[in-house]
Short mmCIF file of N, CA and C in Angstrom, two decimals:
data_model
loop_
_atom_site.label_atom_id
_atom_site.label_comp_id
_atom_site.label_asym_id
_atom_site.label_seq_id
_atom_site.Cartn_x
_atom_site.Cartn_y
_atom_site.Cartn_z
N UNK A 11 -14.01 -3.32 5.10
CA UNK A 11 -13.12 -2.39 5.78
C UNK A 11 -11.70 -2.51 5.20
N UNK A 12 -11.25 -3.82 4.91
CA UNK A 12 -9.90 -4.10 4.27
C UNK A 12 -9.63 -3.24 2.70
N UNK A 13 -11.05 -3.67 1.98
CA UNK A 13 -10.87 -3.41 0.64
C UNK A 13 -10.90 -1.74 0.83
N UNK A 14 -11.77 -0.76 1.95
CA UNK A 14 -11.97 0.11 1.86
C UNK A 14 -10.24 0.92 2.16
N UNK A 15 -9.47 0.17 2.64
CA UNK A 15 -7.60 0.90 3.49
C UNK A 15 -7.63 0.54 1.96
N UNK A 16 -7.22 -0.51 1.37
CA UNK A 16 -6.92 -1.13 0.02
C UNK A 16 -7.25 0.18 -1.04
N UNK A 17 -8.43 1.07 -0.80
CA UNK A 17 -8.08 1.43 -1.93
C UNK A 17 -7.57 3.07 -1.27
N UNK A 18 -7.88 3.31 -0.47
CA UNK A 18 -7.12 4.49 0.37
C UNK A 18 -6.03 4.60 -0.32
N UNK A 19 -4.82 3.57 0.51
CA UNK A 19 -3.40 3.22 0.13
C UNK A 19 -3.12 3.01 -1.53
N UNK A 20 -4.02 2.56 -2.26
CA UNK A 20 -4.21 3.33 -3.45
C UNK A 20 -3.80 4.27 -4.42
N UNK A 21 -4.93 4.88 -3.40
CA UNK A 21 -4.88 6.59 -3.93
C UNK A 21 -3.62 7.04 -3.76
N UNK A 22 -3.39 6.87 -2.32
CA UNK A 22 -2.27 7.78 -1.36
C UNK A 22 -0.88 7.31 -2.50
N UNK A 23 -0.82 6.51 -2.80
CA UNK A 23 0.50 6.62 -3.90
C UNK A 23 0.12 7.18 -4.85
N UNK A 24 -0.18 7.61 -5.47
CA UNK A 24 -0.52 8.46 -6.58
C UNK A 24 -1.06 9.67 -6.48
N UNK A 25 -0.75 10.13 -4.81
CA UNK A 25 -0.58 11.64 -4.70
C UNK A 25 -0.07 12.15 -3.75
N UNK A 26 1.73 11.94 -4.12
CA UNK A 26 2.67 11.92 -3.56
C UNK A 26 2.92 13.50 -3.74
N UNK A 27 2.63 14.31 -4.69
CA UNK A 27 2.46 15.69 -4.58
C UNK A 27 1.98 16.43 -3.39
N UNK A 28 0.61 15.75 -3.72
CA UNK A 28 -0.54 16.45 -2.07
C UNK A 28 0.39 16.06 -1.06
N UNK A 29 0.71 14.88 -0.88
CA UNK A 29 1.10 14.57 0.47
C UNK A 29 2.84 15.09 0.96
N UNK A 30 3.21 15.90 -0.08
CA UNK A 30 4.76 17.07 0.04
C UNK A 30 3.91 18.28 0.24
N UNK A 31 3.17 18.48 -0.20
CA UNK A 31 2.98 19.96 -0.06
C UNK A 31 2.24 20.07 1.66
N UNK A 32 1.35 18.89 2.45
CA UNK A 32 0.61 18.93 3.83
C UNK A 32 2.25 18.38 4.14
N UNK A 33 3.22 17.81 4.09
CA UNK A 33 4.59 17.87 5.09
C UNK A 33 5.17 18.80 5.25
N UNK A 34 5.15 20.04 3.76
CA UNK A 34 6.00 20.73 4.30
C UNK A 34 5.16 22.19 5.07
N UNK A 35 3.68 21.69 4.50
CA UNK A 35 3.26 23.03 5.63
C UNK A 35 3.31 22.80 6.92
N UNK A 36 3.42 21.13 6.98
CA UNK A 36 3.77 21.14 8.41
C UNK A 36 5.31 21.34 9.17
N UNK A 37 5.83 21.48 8.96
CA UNK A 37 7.35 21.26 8.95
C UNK A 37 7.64 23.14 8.78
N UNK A 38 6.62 23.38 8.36
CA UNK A 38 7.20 24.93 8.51
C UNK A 38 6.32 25.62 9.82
N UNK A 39 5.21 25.14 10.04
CA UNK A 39 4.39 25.03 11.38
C UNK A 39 5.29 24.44 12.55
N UNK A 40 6.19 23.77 12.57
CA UNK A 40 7.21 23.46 13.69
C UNK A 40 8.02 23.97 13.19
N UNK A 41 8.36 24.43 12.50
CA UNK A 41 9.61 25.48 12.12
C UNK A 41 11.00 24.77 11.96
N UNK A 42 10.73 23.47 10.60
CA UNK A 42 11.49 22.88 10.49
C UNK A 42 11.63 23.00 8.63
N UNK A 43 13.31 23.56 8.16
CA UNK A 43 12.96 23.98 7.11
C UNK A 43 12.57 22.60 6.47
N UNK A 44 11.60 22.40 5.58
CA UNK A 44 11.44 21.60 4.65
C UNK A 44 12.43 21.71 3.05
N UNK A 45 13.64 21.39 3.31
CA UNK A 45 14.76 21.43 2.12
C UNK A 45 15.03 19.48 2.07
N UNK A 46 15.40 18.82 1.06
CA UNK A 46 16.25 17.42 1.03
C UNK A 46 17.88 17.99 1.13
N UNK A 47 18.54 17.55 1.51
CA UNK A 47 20.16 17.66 1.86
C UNK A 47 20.60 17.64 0.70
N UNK A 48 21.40 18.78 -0.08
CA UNK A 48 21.91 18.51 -0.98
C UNK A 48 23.04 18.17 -0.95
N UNK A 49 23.40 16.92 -2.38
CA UNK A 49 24.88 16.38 -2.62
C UNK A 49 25.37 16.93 -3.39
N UNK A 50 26.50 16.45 -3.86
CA UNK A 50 27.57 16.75 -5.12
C UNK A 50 27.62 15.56 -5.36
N UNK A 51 26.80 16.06 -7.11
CA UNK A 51 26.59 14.94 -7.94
C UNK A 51 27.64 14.16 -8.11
N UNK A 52 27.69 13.48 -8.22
CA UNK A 52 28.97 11.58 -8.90
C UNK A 52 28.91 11.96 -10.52
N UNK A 53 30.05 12.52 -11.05
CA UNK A 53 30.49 12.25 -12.28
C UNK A 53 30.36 11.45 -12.48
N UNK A 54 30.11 10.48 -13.72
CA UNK A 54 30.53 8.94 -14.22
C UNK A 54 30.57 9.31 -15.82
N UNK A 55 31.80 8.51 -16.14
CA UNK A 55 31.84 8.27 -17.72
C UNK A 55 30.86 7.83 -18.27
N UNK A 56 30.82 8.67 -19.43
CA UNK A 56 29.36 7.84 -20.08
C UNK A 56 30.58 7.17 -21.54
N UNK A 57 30.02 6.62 -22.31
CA UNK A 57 30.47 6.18 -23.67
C UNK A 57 29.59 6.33 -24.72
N UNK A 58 29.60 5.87 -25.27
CA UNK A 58 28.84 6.49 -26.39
C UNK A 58 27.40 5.57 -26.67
N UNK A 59 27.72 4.12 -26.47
CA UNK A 59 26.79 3.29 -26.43
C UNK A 59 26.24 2.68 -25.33
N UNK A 60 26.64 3.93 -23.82
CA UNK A 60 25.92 3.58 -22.85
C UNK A 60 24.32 4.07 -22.74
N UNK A 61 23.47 3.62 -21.89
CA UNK A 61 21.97 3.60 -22.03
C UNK A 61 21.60 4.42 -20.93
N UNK A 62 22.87 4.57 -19.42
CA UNK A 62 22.44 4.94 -18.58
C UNK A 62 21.72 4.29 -17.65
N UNK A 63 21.49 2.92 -17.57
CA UNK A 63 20.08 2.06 -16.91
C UNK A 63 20.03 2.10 -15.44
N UNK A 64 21.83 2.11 -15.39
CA UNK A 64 22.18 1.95 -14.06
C UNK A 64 22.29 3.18 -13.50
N UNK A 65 22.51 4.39 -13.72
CA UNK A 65 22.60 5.87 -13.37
C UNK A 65 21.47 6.05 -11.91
N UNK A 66 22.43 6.08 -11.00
CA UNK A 66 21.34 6.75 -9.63
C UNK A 66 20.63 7.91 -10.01
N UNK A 67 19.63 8.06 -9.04
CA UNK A 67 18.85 9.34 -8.98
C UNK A 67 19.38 10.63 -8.23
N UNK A 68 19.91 11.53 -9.28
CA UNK A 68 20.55 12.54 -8.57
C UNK A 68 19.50 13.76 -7.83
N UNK A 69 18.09 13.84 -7.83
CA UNK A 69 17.49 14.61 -7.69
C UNK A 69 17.18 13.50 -6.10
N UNK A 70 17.46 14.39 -4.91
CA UNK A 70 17.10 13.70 -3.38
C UNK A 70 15.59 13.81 -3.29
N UNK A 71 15.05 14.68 -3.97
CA UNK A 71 13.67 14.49 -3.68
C UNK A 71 12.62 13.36 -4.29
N UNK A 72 12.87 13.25 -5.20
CA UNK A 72 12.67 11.89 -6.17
C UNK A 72 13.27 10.78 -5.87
N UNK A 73 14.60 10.88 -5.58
CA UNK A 73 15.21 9.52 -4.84
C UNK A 73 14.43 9.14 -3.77
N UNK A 74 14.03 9.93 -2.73
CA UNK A 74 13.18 9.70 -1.55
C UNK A 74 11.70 9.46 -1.95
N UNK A 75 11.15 9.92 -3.14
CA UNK A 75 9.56 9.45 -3.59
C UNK A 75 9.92 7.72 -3.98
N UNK A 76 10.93 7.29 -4.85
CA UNK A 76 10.89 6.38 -5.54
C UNK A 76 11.35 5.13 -4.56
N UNK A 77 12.64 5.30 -3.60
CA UNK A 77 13.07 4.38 -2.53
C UNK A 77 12.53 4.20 -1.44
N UNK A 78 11.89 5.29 -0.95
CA UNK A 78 11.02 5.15 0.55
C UNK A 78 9.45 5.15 0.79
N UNK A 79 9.26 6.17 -0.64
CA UNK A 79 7.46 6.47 -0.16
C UNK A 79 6.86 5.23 -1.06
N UNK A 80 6.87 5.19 -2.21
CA UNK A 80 6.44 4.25 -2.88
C UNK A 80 6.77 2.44 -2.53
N UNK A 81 8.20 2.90 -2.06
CA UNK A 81 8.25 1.56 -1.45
C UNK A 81 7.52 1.10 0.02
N UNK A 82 7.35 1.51 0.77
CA UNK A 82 6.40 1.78 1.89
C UNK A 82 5.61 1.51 1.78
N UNK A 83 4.30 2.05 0.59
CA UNK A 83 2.80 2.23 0.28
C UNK A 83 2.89 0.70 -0.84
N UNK A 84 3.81 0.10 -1.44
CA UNK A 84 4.00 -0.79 -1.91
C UNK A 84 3.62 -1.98 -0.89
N UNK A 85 5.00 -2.18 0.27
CA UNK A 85 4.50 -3.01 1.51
C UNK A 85 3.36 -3.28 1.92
N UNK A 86 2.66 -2.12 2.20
CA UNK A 86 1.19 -1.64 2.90
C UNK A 86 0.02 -2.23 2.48
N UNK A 87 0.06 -2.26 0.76
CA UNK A 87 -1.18 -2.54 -0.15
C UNK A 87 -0.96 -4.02 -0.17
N UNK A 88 0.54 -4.44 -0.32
CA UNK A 88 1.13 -6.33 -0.34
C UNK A 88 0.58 -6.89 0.38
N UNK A 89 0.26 -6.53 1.81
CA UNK A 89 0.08 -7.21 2.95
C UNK A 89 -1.53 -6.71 3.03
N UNK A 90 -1.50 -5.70 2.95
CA UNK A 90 -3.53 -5.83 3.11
C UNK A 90 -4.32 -6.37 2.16
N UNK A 91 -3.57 -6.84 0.64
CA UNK A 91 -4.10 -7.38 -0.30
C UNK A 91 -4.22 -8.90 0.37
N UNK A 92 -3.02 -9.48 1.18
CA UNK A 92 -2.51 -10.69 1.78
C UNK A 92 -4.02 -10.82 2.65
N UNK A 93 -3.77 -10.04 3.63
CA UNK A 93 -4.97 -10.32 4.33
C UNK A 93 -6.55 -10.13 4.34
N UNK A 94 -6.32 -9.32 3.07
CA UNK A 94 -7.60 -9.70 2.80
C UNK A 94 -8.24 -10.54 1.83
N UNK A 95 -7.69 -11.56 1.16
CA UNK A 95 -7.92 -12.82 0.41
C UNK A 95 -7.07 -13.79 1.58
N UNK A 96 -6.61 -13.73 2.57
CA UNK A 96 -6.83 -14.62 4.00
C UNK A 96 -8.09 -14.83 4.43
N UNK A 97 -8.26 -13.54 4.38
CA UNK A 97 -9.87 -13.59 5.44
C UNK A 97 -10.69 -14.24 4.50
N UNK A 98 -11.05 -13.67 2.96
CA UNK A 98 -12.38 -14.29 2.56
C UNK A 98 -11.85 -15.54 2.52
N UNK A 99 -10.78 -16.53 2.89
CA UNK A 99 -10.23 -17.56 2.38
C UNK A 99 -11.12 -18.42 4.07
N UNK A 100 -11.29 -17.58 4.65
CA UNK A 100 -11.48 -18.09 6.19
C UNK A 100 -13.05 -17.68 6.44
N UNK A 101 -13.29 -16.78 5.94
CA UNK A 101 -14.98 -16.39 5.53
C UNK A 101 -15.61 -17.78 4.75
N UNK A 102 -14.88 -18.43 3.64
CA UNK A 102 -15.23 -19.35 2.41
C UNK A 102 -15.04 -20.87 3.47
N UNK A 103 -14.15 -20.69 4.24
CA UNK A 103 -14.14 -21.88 5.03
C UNK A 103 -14.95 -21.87 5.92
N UNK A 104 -15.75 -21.24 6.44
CA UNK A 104 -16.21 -21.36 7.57
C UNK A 104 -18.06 -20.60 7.18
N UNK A 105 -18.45 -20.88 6.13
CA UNK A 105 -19.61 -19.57 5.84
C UNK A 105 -20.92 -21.26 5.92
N UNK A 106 -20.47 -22.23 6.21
CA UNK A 106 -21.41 -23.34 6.87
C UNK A 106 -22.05 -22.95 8.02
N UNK A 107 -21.39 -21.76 8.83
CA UNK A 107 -21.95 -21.10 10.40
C UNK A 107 -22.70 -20.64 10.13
N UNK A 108 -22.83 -20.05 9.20
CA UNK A 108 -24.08 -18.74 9.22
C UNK A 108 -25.01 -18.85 8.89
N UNK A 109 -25.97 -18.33 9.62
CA UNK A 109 -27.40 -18.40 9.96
C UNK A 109 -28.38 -18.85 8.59
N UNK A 110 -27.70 -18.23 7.74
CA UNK A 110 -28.04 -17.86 6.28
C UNK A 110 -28.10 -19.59 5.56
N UNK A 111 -27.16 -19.91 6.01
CA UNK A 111 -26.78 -21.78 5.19
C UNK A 111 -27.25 -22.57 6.02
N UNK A 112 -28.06 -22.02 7.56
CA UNK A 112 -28.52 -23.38 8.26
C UNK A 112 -29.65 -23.37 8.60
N UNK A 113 -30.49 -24.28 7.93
CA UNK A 113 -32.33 -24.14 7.88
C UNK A 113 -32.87 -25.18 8.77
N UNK A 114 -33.11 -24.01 9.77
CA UNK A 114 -34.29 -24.54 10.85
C UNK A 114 -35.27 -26.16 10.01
N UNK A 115 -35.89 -25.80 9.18
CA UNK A 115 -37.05 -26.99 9.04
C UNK A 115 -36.13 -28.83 8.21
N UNK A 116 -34.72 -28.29 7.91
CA UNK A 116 -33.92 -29.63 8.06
C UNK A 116 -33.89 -29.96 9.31
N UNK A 117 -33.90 -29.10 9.94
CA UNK A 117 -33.25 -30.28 11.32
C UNK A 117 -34.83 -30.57 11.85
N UNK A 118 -35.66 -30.02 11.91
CA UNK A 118 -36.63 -30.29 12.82
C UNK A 118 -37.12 -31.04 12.20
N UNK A 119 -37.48 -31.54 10.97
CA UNK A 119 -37.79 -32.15 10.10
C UNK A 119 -37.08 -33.74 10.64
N UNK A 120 -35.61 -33.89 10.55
CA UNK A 120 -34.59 -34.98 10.74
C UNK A 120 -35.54 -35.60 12.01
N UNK A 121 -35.58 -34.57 13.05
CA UNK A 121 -36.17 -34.73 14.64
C UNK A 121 -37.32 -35.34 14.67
N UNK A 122 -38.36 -35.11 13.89
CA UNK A 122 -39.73 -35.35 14.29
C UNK A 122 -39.75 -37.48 13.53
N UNK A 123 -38.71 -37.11 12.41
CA UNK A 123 -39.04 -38.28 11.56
C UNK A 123 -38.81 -40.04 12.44
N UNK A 124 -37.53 -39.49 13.19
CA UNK A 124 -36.93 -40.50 14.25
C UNK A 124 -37.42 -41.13 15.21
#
């Protein structure tokens, strides 16, 4: 069930398209325009042997894919990856319970010999 969200959350980042185009049909279904707020871009000097590395993202819609959605679905996959090598870590500790690793004719065997 873990590995099955695991690869959901997956997908779901890598189709950050699909998932703008079902917000904004919804958002126009409540009758909320679907626009990002536009700014006025930040001039900055460039020089000649600058690279740009540091240059923000002037496009709000991409700023919001790259800072919020991806980072989000980033969290999501961190922590269900976390818990799910917890669990088999607690599955691997504890798989002496199961029915499967404990044979009836050892013990009755131990019983009869005594």
């Amino acid at each position: 069930m873990l590995n099955s969200s695991l690869t959901s959350m997956e997908n779901l980042r890598n189709n950050f398209a699909n998932i703008k185009k079902e917000a904004i049909g919804l958002a126009k279904k409540w009758g909320i325009t679907p626009e990002f707020e536009k700014k006025r871009h930040r001039k900055v000097i460039q020089f000649f042997d600058d690279f740009n590395a540091d240059e923000k993202l002037q496009d709000r819609e991409r700023l919001f894919e790259v800072d919020v959605f991806k980072v989000i679905v980033h969290a999501i996959t961190t922590q269900l990856k976390n818990r799910f090598e917890n669990m088999n870590g607690i599955y691997k500790s504890f798989s002496f319970l199961s029915p499967k690793n404990i044979s009836l004719k050892d013990h009755v065997g131990k019983g009869k010999d005594v």
